[in-house]
Amino acid sequence: MTTGLIPGGQPPDPRPSDPRAPEQRGDPTGQEAPHVDNRPRSSVITARAAASFEPVGRSVATARAFVRDTLQGWGFADIVDDAVVLTSELVTNAVVHAGTHADVLCLRSEDGVRIEVGDRYPEREIPLQGSPATMGSPDREGGRGLQLCAAIATRWGVEYTPTHKQVWFQLDLPDRPVGTRAAGPSLPPDLLPLADSRVRVAVVQIDRSGAISSWNEDAEELFGYTADQVTGKPLTDLAAWPHTPGTGTGIAEALQLSRWEGSYGIRGATGRVTPVYASHLRVRDTDGEPSTVCLLVRDHERAVLQTPSRHPASDTSPSDGQNADPFEVFIGSPAPDDLDGLLQRTVERARDMLDGDSAFLLLATDDETELEVRASTGLPSARQRFARVPVEAGPGRYGSARMPAVHEDLLAVPGAVPLLNNTGMRSVVTVPLKVEGRLTGSLGVAAEGPGRYSNEEALRLQFAADRIALAVESARLGELERLRRGSLSFLVEASDLLAGTLDRDQTLALMAQMTVPTLATWCAVYTIADQASEPYLSYVLHEDEELIDGIKSLLSKISPPDPVPTPGARIWAAPAAAAHDSALRSSMRSLGLSGSRTHQVSSGIGPTLATAAAVGGETVVLPLVARNRVIGMLTLGKPTDEHFRQEILELAEDLSRRAALALDNARLYSERTAISQSLQRSLLPPGLPDIDGVEVDVIYRAAGEGNEVGGDFYDVFPISDGAYGFAIGDVCGTGPHAAAVTGLARHALRLLAREGLSGPAVLERLNSAILDEGDRSRFLTLLYGEMRPQADGSAELKVVCAGHPLPLRLRQDGTVEPAAEPQPLLGVMDDLELYEQTVILDPGDVLLCVTDGVTERREGTRMLGDDGLADVLTTCTGLTAGAVAARIMRAVERFASDAPSDDMAILAMRVA
């Protein structure tokens, strides 16, 4: 196997032999890069996890979840995000771009974690160190994985075998700053537990190398060694480490963790092992030197530090003496296979086990700063479900959920357990749920009477919590995985829907319809036109359509939420308060208590109470931020006493970012479309004049979506003394550049014609104006004429045809003939010699003028042409001017199945 080192990378750490990994060989060139770090590194692998993923797009999300769950289970929350980002890019390269299976291996060491991603496409070239190669642009869809490794990872590299290519990276654990930690609620002295004698707490400090640097007097008393006897010796020489049940953590690893709690033994001076319970805290001094402070007490005094003894009480053992799974003893067999069922079974069994009146279970958020109610019995569970309380800080905190707590009377410590406020419960016992030292939840049992629980019940409940914690965490991770997969599918579908429209109103409707009822019970969207405008209530939706009007009326009466650009959801209490006040006033009026003379029951009390119940729960506001500006707010609400899950709020935040960009794109498109249409309409004639004895009609079609004006144009306008000018022209090209010349030509024609100039003089001056445009000029074909109705009912026309398709005259007998001769087009030559021709239209005659988009209409190799146009015109005898123009357009449209690729204009004039 050869190893390619990327510039800036480091060679891989040596690892224990693994049948999956062939033996490494040196660089085939025999040369060593001068900048490679060859210092020896630790290779102690304490845990590993591996998985293989199929070459399909969904495998990327599955790999991310696998790495996230693995690292969180190891307690490596500090580096989870970086590891997930790097894994996502590398797995994408394997399963999407290389199209092979991806093998992911996570290795835990005392320094951090190493992750290897292998694919089965070794032919993909990776530049060796020193070779002048680029790893690709960050803007490309692929090729970013190695650049991210170089930017984020501590060390990384690439390894090859004949059948595999493997990219690896290592992330070291960051040094955690020194901090303080609260532990336990504040209690009056008479409620504190009694101790039999003085509790001795050994304080032992361990330096970077694992040697003892400090040993206090209580440590001498407990273990028999003086400070001089043990200073400088490794703690491993004294520790009897049986491993924490259910984990593989060793003493050396425990000393490297930022915080650790558990039981082990210390060999005393007499040779006997003293069981101790220890709490380790890793700190660093002002010089940055790390050390670990260990607090140790006798094992039976462990409650002094944190957790009481976890040995099962005698009455929890099977009565028949047979070995039984403690989990099944507590939960029953078979255990529920879904998280909600497992949690509900847990609280019911916990309540029955301690003969309580109620029980509850809360799960910790990912950062362990809040607890979320997930199951309860004997309490209003529907009202409390998904409510959140802080763990250790802030008002309404949950005491210290990291250690067992017994409250003999909640009246003495009001607010100690916020979940039980105003429930009538007096005594409560709570214990933590922990997995590998991490807080994952809290289990509590409460009773209506005071003094029901003591430390003995806390021990029993803690034993049950230890048995159920791993199963709960496993079910929770499974639920999170399903939520993540559902969230990804939801966001993909939402992005597709939002990207499929540029209509503002439709975008608002999509935003609301995607959130209700998937994320919330009701939704309101506020929009902000500009920075000087106030938020405007633009859309309201409820899963029950009958409640939409009531919610809209309620929200219109309260001030909108502040347009704060801070990301994330924030609580908005105004709707619930307004709904409560409205329901209260309606109830008082219905009872005749509002001070009015009437005592009749109000007919509006029903809808008012329904609206209050609909918006009486938790309401959150998410800002809609696009291009560094708040363009609105997305408001989501729940019915009375319901709360949002944290996962739902995170999903709503992702959706709000996508919706904000889609809404802003729709706004910009609408603004630019309005501006474009306004400018285009200014290039068209304001209307056709009424000419005595002459019918005039026009059909105009501009090529291209959203275009109202192109390179073709027409105009009919009065000149003076009963004379009218008419023109139809075609500028080279289509779109806005041709439309610019169109505006110049049409306005110049009107101005020059009203100066009394003849037709040739008008076109010669227009030709000069077009040539003056320089590089922006375009050649122009133009048919211009002046028409004067005569007293005998005929009309006299003086026509100049400058390079334009010849006008056709339809006589009453059905004959069709050209009405002018071709002359040079405009915008090409400076000196033009143009002349005008006189045409007399008798009553019933039609003059048809078209642009070349009509005559050059194609279907394969066939073209309509002048002859085809003349054939259609011969069928128009006796029709009005409008009917003639319409028949010509229908014939053009039917001639070919494709949409027209050129602008078209049809001008028909008929002498009545």
mmCIF file of C-alpha atoms in Angstrom, residues 511-812:
data_model
loop_
_atom_site.group_PDB
_atom_site.id
_atom_site.type_symbol
_atom_site.label_atom_id
_atom_site.label_comp_id
_atom_site.label_asym_id
_atom_site.label_seq_id
_atom_site.Cartn_x
_atom_site.Cartn_y
_atom_site.Cartn_z
ATOM 1 C CA MET A 511 -44.569 28.760 3.312
ATOM 2 C CA ALA A 512 -47.701 28.446 5.408
ATOM 3 C CA GLN A 513 -48.902 25.183 3.870
ATOM 4 C CA MET A 514 -45.528 23.519 4.459
ATOM 5 C CA THR A 515 -45.573 24.370 8.164
ATOM 6 C CA VAL A 516 -49.218 23.522 8.911
ATOM 7 C CA PRO A 517 -49.821 20.904 10.196
ATOM 8 C CA THR A 518 -46.345 19.353 9.807
ATOM 9 C CA LEU A 519 -44.572 21.757 12.179
ATOM 10 C CA ALA A 520 -47.307 23.786 13.854
ATOM 11 C CA THR A 521 -51.061 24.017 14.334
ATOM 12 C CA TRP A 522 -51.282 27.503 12.877
ATOM 13 C CA CYS A 523 -48.986 29.867 11.048
ATOM 14 C CA ALA A 524 -48.851 33.587 10.269
ATOM 15 C CA VAL A 525 -46.438 35.302 7.893
ATOM 16 C CA TYR A 526 -45.505 38.960 8.332
ATOM 17 C CA THR A 527 -43.726 40.807 5.534
ATOM 18 C CA ILE A 528 -41.695 44.011 5.554
ATOM 19 C CA ALA A 529 -41.645 46.028 2.332
ATOM 20 C CA ASP A 530 -38.551 48.075 3.219
ATOM 21 C CA GLN A 531 -36.548 49.180 6.231
ATOM 22 C CA ALA A 532 -38.868 52.125 6.889
ATOM 23 C CA SER A 533 -42.040 50.024 6.797
ATOM 24 C CA GLU A 534 -43.783 48.259 9.659
ATOM 25 C CA PRO A 535 -44.385 44.492 9.523
ATOM 26 C CA TYR A 536 -47.588 43.646 7.690
ATOM 27 C CA LEU A 537 -49.719 40.558 8.314
ATOM 28 C CA SER A 538 -49.703 38.934 4.864
ATOM 29 C CA TYR A 539 -50.936 35.365 5.368
ATOM 30 C CA VAL A 540 -52.622 33.273 8.066
ATOM 31 C CA LEU A 541 -53.316 29.537 8.000
ATOM 32 C CA HIS A 542 -54.758 27.086 10.525
ATOM 33 C CA GLU A 543 -55.315 23.372 10.101
ATOM 34 C CA ASP A 544 -58.996 24.093 10.761
ATOM 35 C CA GLU A 545 -60.087 26.534 8.054
ATOM 36 C CA GLU A 546 -62.993 27.790 10.185
ATOM 37 C CA LEU A 547 -60.526 29.326 12.658
ATOM 38 C CA ILE A 548 -58.455 31.282 10.119
ATOM 39 C CA ASP A 549 -60.629 34.414 10.163
ATOM 40 C CA GLY A 550 -60.686 34.497 13.962
ATOM 41 C CA ILE A 551 -56.893 34.210 14.215
ATOM 42 C CA LYS A 552 -56.413 36.835 11.527
ATOM 43 C CA SER A 553 -58.736 39.206 13.394
ATOM 44 C CA LEU A 554 -56.936 38.557 16.675
ATOM 45 C CA LEU A 555 -53.454 39.127 15.216
ATOM 46 C CA SER A 556 -54.562 42.312 13.462
ATOM 47 C CA LYS A 557 -55.457 43.817 16.848
ATOM 48 C CA ILE A 558 -52.018 43.326 18.434
ATOM 49 C CA SER A 559 -48.674 44.819 17.522
ATOM 50 C CA PRO A 560 -46.608 42.618 15.233
ATOM 51 C CA PRO A 561 -43.416 41.024 16.607
ATOM 52 C CA ASP A 562 -40.229 43.047 16.458
ATOM 53 C CA PRO A 563 -38.179 42.350 13.299
ATOM 54 C CA VAL A 564 -35.088 41.124 15.137
ATOM 55 C CA PRO A 565 -32.454 39.592 12.807
ATOM 56 C CA THR A 566 -31.136 37.227 15.496
ATOM 57 C CA PRO A 567 -31.361 33.673 14.127
ATOM 58 C CA GLY A 568 -33.407 31.040 15.886
ATOM 59 C CA ALA A 569 -36.897 30.855 17.321
ATOM 60 C CA ARG A 570 -37.979 33.210 20.101
ATOM 61 C CA ILE A 571 -41.092 33.043 22.235
ATOM 62 C CA TRP A 572 -43.863 35.555 21.444
ATOM 63 C CA ALA A 573 -46.352 35.765 24.301
ATOM 64 C CA ALA A 574 -48.637 38.455 22.849
ATOM 65 C CA PRO A 575 -51.050 36.184 20.901
ATOM 66 C CA ALA A 576 -51.737 33.892 23.846
ATOM 67 C CA ALA A 577 -52.241 36.868 26.179
ATOM 68 C CA ALA A 578 -54.552 38.614 23.703
ATOM 69 C CA ALA A 579 -56.526 35.412 23.171
ATOM 70 C CA HIS A 580 -56.903 34.959 26.930
ATOM 71 C CA ASP A 581 -58.103 38.550 27.420
ATOM 72 C CA SER A 582 -60.532 38.268 24.520
ATOM 73 C CA ALA A 583 -61.988 35.023 25.874
ATOM 74 C CA LEU A 584 -62.267 36.539 29.359
ATOM 75 C CA ARG A 585 -64.125 39.607 28.089
ATOM 76 C CA SER A 586 -66.468 37.457 26.004
ATOM 77 C CA SER A 587 -67.203 35.224 28.991
ATOM 78 C CA MET A 588 -67.946 38.217 31.216
ATOM 79 C CA ARG A 589 -70.272 39.691 28.599
ATOM 80 C CA SER A 590 -72.065 36.372 28.240
ATOM 81 C CA LEU A 591 -72.668 36.341 32.005
ATOM 82 C CA GLY A 592 -73.702 39.986 32.140
ATOM 83 C CA LEU A 593 -70.675 40.980 34.208
ATOM 84 C CA SER A 594 -69.253 43.537 31.811
ATOM 85 C CA GLY A 595 -71.263 46.466 33.117
ATOM 86 C CA SER A 596 -73.741 46.497 30.227
ATOM 87 C CA ARG A 597 -77.503 46.420 30.817
ATOM 88 C CA THR A 598 -78.138 43.362 28.723
ATOM 89 C CA HIS A 599 -77.889 39.935 30.335
ATOM 90 C CA GLN A 600 -78.352 37.926 27.166
ATOM 91 C CA VAL A 601 -75.782 35.295 26.346
ATOM 92 C CA SER A 602 -73.540 36.536 23.521
ATOM 93 C CA SER A 603 -73.710 34.485 20.353
ATOM 94 C CA GLY A 604 -70.024 35.180 19.687
ATOM 95 C CA ILE A 605 -68.686 33.404 22.762
ATOM 96 C CA GLY A 606 -68.206 30.117 20.923
ATOM 97 C CA PRO A 607 -65.937 31.395 18.112
ATOM 98 C CA THR A 608 -64.029 33.601 20.569
ATOM 99 C CA LEU A 609 -63.253 30.695 22.895
ATOM 100 C CA ALA A 610 -62.301 28.496 19.914
ATOM 101 C CA THR A 611 -59.863 31.138 18.698
ATOM 102 C CA ALA A 612 -58.423 31.522 22.196
ATOM 103 C CA ALA A 613 -57.889 27.777 22.469
ATOM 104 C CA ALA A 614 -56.252 27.688 19.024
ATOM 105 C CA VAL A 615 -53.578 30.295 19.819
ATOM 106 C CA GLY A 616 -53.353 29.803 23.572
ATOM 107 C CA GLY A 617 -50.282 27.583 23.483
ATOM 108 C CA GLU A 618 -46.664 28.349 22.737
ATOM 109 C CA THR A 619 -46.036 30.811 19.904
ATOM 110 C CA VAL A 620 -42.597 31.297 18.348
ATOM 111 C CA VAL A 621 -41.280 33.807 15.832
ATOM 112 C CA LEU A 622 -38.516 33.083 13.333
ATOM 113 C CA PRO A 623 -36.992 35.948 11.327
ATOM 114 C CA LEU A 624 -37.044 35.780 7.545
ATOM 115 C CA VAL A 625 -33.600 37.105 6.671
ATOM 116 C CA ALA A 626 -32.455 37.390 3.072
ATOM 117 C CA ARG A 627 -29.430 39.275 1.772
ATOM 118 C CA ASN A 628 -28.641 40.618 5.259
ATOM 119 C CA ARG A 629 -32.083 42.196 5.660
ATOM 120 C CA VAL A 630 -35.133 41.145 7.644
ATOM 121 C CA ILE A 631 -37.912 40.862 5.081
ATOM 122 C CA GLY A 632 -40.513 39.365 7.403
ATOM 123 C CA MET A 633 -41.286 36.967 10.231
ATOM 124 C CA LEU A 634 -42.617 33.428 10.261
ATOM 125 C CA THR A 635 -44.880 32.875 13.273
ATOM 126 C CA LEU A 636 -45.752 29.359 14.383
ATOM 127 C CA GLY A 637 -48.256 28.499 17.085
ATOM 128 C CA LYS A 638 -49.671 25.625 19.098
ATOM 129 C CA PRO A 639 -53.070 25.273 20.792
ATOM 130 C CA THR A 640 -53.564 25.814 24.511
ATOM 131 C CA ASP A 641 -50.714 24.595 26.757
ATOM 132 C CA GLU A 642 -48.770 22.821 23.996
ATOM 133 C CA HIS A 643 -45.064 23.362 23.364
ATOM 134 C CA PHE A 644 -42.706 22.904 20.443
ATOM 135 C CA ARG A 645 -40.055 20.214 20.380
ATOM 136 C CA GLN A 646 -36.488 21.426 19.952
ATOM 137 C CA GLU A 647 -36.069 19.297 16.818
ATOM 138 C CA ILE A 648 -39.155 20.910 15.275
ATOM 139 C CA LEU A 649 -37.820 24.400 16.018
ATOM 140 C CA GLU A 650 -34.490 23.544 14.402
ATOM 141 C CA LEU A 651 -36.315 22.232 11.341
ATOM 142 C CA ALA A 652 -38.478 25.358 11.230
ATOM 143 C CA GLU A 653 -35.332 27.502 11.373
ATOM 144 C CA ASP A 654 -33.897 25.673 8.358
ATOM 145 C CA LEU A 655 -37.173 26.116 6.512
ATOM 146 C CA SER A 656 -37.336 29.831 7.367
ATOM 147 C CA ARG A 657 -33.928 30.423 5.776
ATOM 148 C CA ARG A 658 -35.007 28.754 2.541
ATOM 149 C CA ALA A 659 -38.404 30.454 2.575
ATOM 150 C CA ALA A 660 -36.848 33.879 3.167
ATOM 151 C CA LEU A 661 -34.628 33.567 0.118
ATOM 152 C CA ALA A 662 -37.528 32.314 -2.013
ATOM 153 C CA LEU A 663 -39.752 35.166 -0.811
ATOM 154 C CA ASP A 664 -37.067 37.748 -1.519
ATOM 155 C CA ASN A 665 -36.455 36.266 -4.978
ATOM 156 C CA ALA A 666 -40.192 36.502 -5.679
ATOM 157 C CA ARG A 667 -40.183 40.127 -4.503
ATOM 158 C CA LEU A 668 -37.223 41.038 -6.692
ATOM 159 C CA TYR A 669 -38.729 39.249 -9.672
ATOM 160 C CA SER A 670 -42.070 41.013 -9.187
ATOM 161 C CA GLU A 671 -40.367 44.406 -8.903
ATOM 162 C CA ARG A 672 -38.231 43.887 -11.965
ATOM 163 C CA THR A 673 -41.135 42.489 -13.936
ATOM 164 C CA ALA A 674 -43.254 45.517 -13.058
ATOM 165 C CA ILE A 675 -40.425 47.879 -14.044
ATOM 166 C CA SER A 676 -39.826 45.989 -17.288
ATOM 167 C CA GLN A 677 -43.487 45.940 -18.205
ATOM 168 C CA SER A 678 -43.869 49.627 -17.415
ATOM 169 C CA LEU A 679 -40.903 50.534 -19.609
ATOM 170 C CA GLN A 680 -42.088 48.239 -22.383
ATOM 171 C CA ARG A 681 -45.588 49.654 -22.341
ATOM 172 C CA SER A 682 -44.090 53.125 -22.755
ATOM 173 C CA LEU A 683 -42.696 51.986 -26.129
ATOM 174 C CA LEU A 684 -46.125 50.996 -27.471
ATOM 175 C CA PRO A 685 -48.628 53.504 -28.884
ATOM 176 C CA PRO A 686 -51.146 54.717 -26.309
ATOM 177 C CA GLY A 687 -54.029 53.673 -28.603
ATOM 178 C CA LEU A 688 -55.366 53.696 -32.128
ATOM 179 C CA PRO A 689 -57.100 56.883 -33.356
ATOM 180 C CA ASP A 690 -60.657 56.899 -34.741
ATOM 181 C CA ILE A 691 -60.498 57.667 -38.459
ATOM 182 C CA ASP A 692 -63.727 58.558 -40.278
ATOM 183 C CA GLY A 693 -64.430 56.028 -42.986
ATOM 184 C CA VAL A 694 -61.443 53.801 -42.207
ATOM 185 C CA GLU A 695 -61.224 50.750 -39.944
ATOM 186 C CA VAL A 696 -57.836 50.134 -38.294
ATOM 187 C CA ASP A 697 -56.812 47.116 -36.233
ATOM 188 C CA VAL A 698 -53.474 45.777 -34.972
ATOM 189 C CA ILE A 699 -52.243 42.469 -33.527
ATOM 190 C CA TYR A 700 -48.834 42.515 -31.862
ATOM 191 C CA ARG A 701 -46.912 39.553 -30.374
ATOM 192 C CA ALA A 702 -43.413 39.920 -28.885
ATOM 193 C CA ALA A 703 -41.214 36.819 -28.796
ATOM 194 C CA GLY A 704 -39.867 35.648 -25.437
ATOM 195 C CA GLU A 705 -41.506 35.074 -22.041
ATOM 196 C CA GLY A 706 -42.359 38.277 -20.197
ATOM 197 C CA ASN A 707 -41.654 40.542 -23.194
ATOM 198 C CA GLU A 708 -44.357 42.988 -24.218
ATOM 199 C CA VAL A 709 -42.187 44.850 -26.732
ATOM 200 C CA GLY A 710 -39.516 43.501 -29.041
ATOM 201 C CA GLY A 711 -37.877 44.575 -32.269
ATOM 202 C CA ASP A 712 -41.162 44.950 -34.187
ATOM 203 C CA PHE A 713 -43.288 48.050 -33.760
ATOM 204 C CA TYR A 714 -46.285 49.839 -35.234
ATOM 205 C CA ASP A 715 -47.968 53.223 -34.913
ATOM 206 C CA VAL A 716 -51.004 55.075 -36.217
ATOM 207 C CA PHE A 717 -51.266 58.740 -35.271
ATOM 208 C CA PRO A 718 -52.884 61.997 -36.474
ATOM 209 C CA ILE A 719 -50.651 64.503 -38.277
ATOM 210 C CA SER A 720 -52.742 67.526 -39.261
ATOM 211 C CA ASP A 721 -55.590 68.683 -41.560
ATOM 212 C CA GLY A 722 -57.291 65.276 -41.536
ATOM 213 C CA ALA A 723 -54.089 63.383 -42.422
ATOM 214 C CA TYR A 724 -52.904 60.367 -40.441
ATOM 215 C CA GLY A 725 -49.507 58.744 -40.310
ATOM 216 C CA PHE A 726 -49.027 54.998 -40.054
ATOM 217 C CA ALA A 727 -45.884 52.888 -39.720
ATOM 218 C CA ILE A 728 -44.844 49.311 -39.180
ATOM 219 C CA GLY A 729 -41.205 48.371 -38.751
ATOM 220 C CA ASP A 730 -38.770 45.690 -37.720
ATOM 221 C CA VAL A 731 -35.494 46.305 -35.882
ATOM 222 C CA CYS A 732 -32.773 43.695 -36.314
ATOM 223 C CA GLY A 733 -32.942 41.250 -33.405
ATOM 224 C CA THR A 734 -35.322 40.746 -30.469
ATOM 225 C CA GLY A 735 -35.414 41.594 -26.799
ATOM 226 C CA PRO A 736 -34.498 44.775 -24.911
ATOM 227 C CA HIS A 737 -31.686 45.938 -27.227
ATOM 228 C CA ALA A 738 -34.019 45.871 -30.223
ATOM 229 C CA ALA A 739 -36.772 47.468 -28.124
ATOM 230 C CA ALA A 740 -34.482 50.433 -27.415
ATOM 231 C CA VAL A 741 -34.197 51.192 -31.150
ATOM 232 C CA THR A 742 -37.949 50.604 -31.447
ATOM 233 C CA GLY A 743 -38.618 53.442 -29.007
ATOM 234 C CA LEU A 744 -36.242 55.754 -30.863
ATOM 235 C CA ALA A 745 -37.852 55.026 -34.232
ATOM 236 C CA ARG A 746 -41.468 55.360 -33.108
ATOM 237 C CA HIS A 747 -41.026 58.642 -31.251
ATOM 238 C CA ALA A 748 -38.814 60.119 -33.991
ATOM 239 C CA LEU A 749 -41.440 59.270 -36.623
ATOM 240 C CA ARG A 750 -44.176 61.116 -34.744
ATOM 241 C CA LEU A 751 -41.994 64.159 -34.151
ATOM 242 C CA LEU A 752 -40.704 64.445 -37.739
ATOM 243 C CA ALA A 753 -44.085 63.745 -39.359
ATOM 244 C CA ARG A 754 -45.758 66.544 -37.387
ATOM 245 C CA GLU A 755 -43.093 68.962 -38.604
ATOM 246 C CA GLY A 756 -44.716 68.788 -42.014
ATOM 247 C CA LEU A 757 -41.935 66.807 -43.698
ATOM 248 C CA SER A 758 -42.656 64.451 -46.559
ATOM 249 C CA GLY A 759 -42.373 60.692 -46.127
ATOM 250 C CA PRO A 760 -38.879 60.403 -47.731
ATOM 251 C CA ALA A 761 -37.580 63.312 -45.643
ATOM 252 C CA VAL A 762 -38.926 61.756 -42.441
ATOM 253 C CA LEU A 763 -37.170 58.446 -43.133
ATOM 254 C CA GLU A 764 -33.890 60.104 -44.165
ATOM 255 C CA ARG A 765 -33.702 61.987 -40.861
ATOM 256 C CA LEU A 766 -34.627 58.849 -38.956
ATOM 257 C CA ASN A 767 -31.805 57.033 -40.770
ATOM 258 C CA SER A 768 -29.332 59.702 -39.580
ATOM 259 C CA ALA A 769 -30.594 59.372 -35.993
ATOM 260 C CA ILE A 770 -30.086 55.589 -36.065
ATOM 261 C CA LEU A 771 -26.543 55.914 -37.438
ATOM 262 C CA ASP A 772 -25.739 58.456 -34.692
ATOM 263 C CA GLU A 773 -26.241 55.668 -32.129
ATOM 264 C CA GLY A 774 -22.860 54.230 -33.168
ATOM 265 C CA ASP A 775 -22.190 50.742 -31.810
ATOM 266 C CA ARG A 776 -25.717 50.544 -30.430
ATOM 267 C CA SER A 777 -27.307 51.178 -33.832
ATOM 268 C CA ARG A 778 -29.197 48.410 -35.634
ATOM 269 C CA PHE A 779 -30.553 48.335 -39.137
ATOM 270 C CA LEU A 780 -34.275 48.846 -39.493
ATOM 271 C CA THR A 781 -36.874 47.918 -42.083
ATOM 272 C CA LEU A 782 -39.778 50.349 -42.133
ATOM 273 C CA LEU A 783 -43.026 50.887 -43.988
ATOM 274 C CA TYR A 784 -44.219 54.470 -43.492
ATOM 275 C CA GLY A 785 -47.198 56.181 -45.035
ATOM 276 C CA GLU A 786 -49.628 59.067 -44.785
ATOM 277 C CA MET A 787 -53.352 58.542 -45.296
ATOM 278 C CA ARG A 788 -56.000 61.118 -46.173
ATOM 279 C CA PRO A 789 -59.652 60.032 -46.376
ATOM 280 C CA GLN A 790 -61.383 61.491 -49.450
ATOM 281 C CA ALA A 791 -64.861 62.960 -49.845
ATOM 282 C CA ASP A 792 -65.923 60.200 -52.249
ATOM 283 C CA GLY A 793 -65.297 57.516 -49.569
ATOM 284 C CA SER A 794 -61.891 56.413 -50.817
ATOM 285 C CA ALA A 795 -58.549 56.996 -49.078
ATOM 286 C CA GLU A 796 -55.327 58.331 -50.536
ATOM 287 C CA LEU A 797 -52.090 56.804 -49.243
ATOM 288 C CA LYS A 798 -48.540 57.982 -49.828
ATOM 289 C CA VAL A 799 -46.208 55.099 -48.943
ATOM 290 C CA VAL A 800 -42.431 54.586 -48.538
ATOM 291 C CA CYS A 801 -41.262 50.962 -48.111
ATOM 292 C CA ALA A 802 -37.666 50.993 -46.809
ATOM 293 C CA GLY A 803 -36.528 47.369 -46.963
ATOM 294 C CA HIS A 804 -39.759 46.125 -45.357
ATOM 295 C CA PRO A 805 -42.060 43.330 -46.578
ATOM 296 C CA LEU A 806 -44.335 44.933 -49.171
ATOM 297 C CA PRO A 807 -47.857 45.902 -48.095
ATOM 298 C CA LEU A 808 -50.624 43.892 -49.751
ATOM 299 C CA ARG A 809 -53.838 45.400 -51.167
ATOM 300 C CA LEU A 810 -57.000 43.274 -51.144
ATOM 301 C CA ARG A 811 -59.657 44.456 -53.598
ATOM 302 C CA GLN A 812 -63.365 43.671 -53.306
#
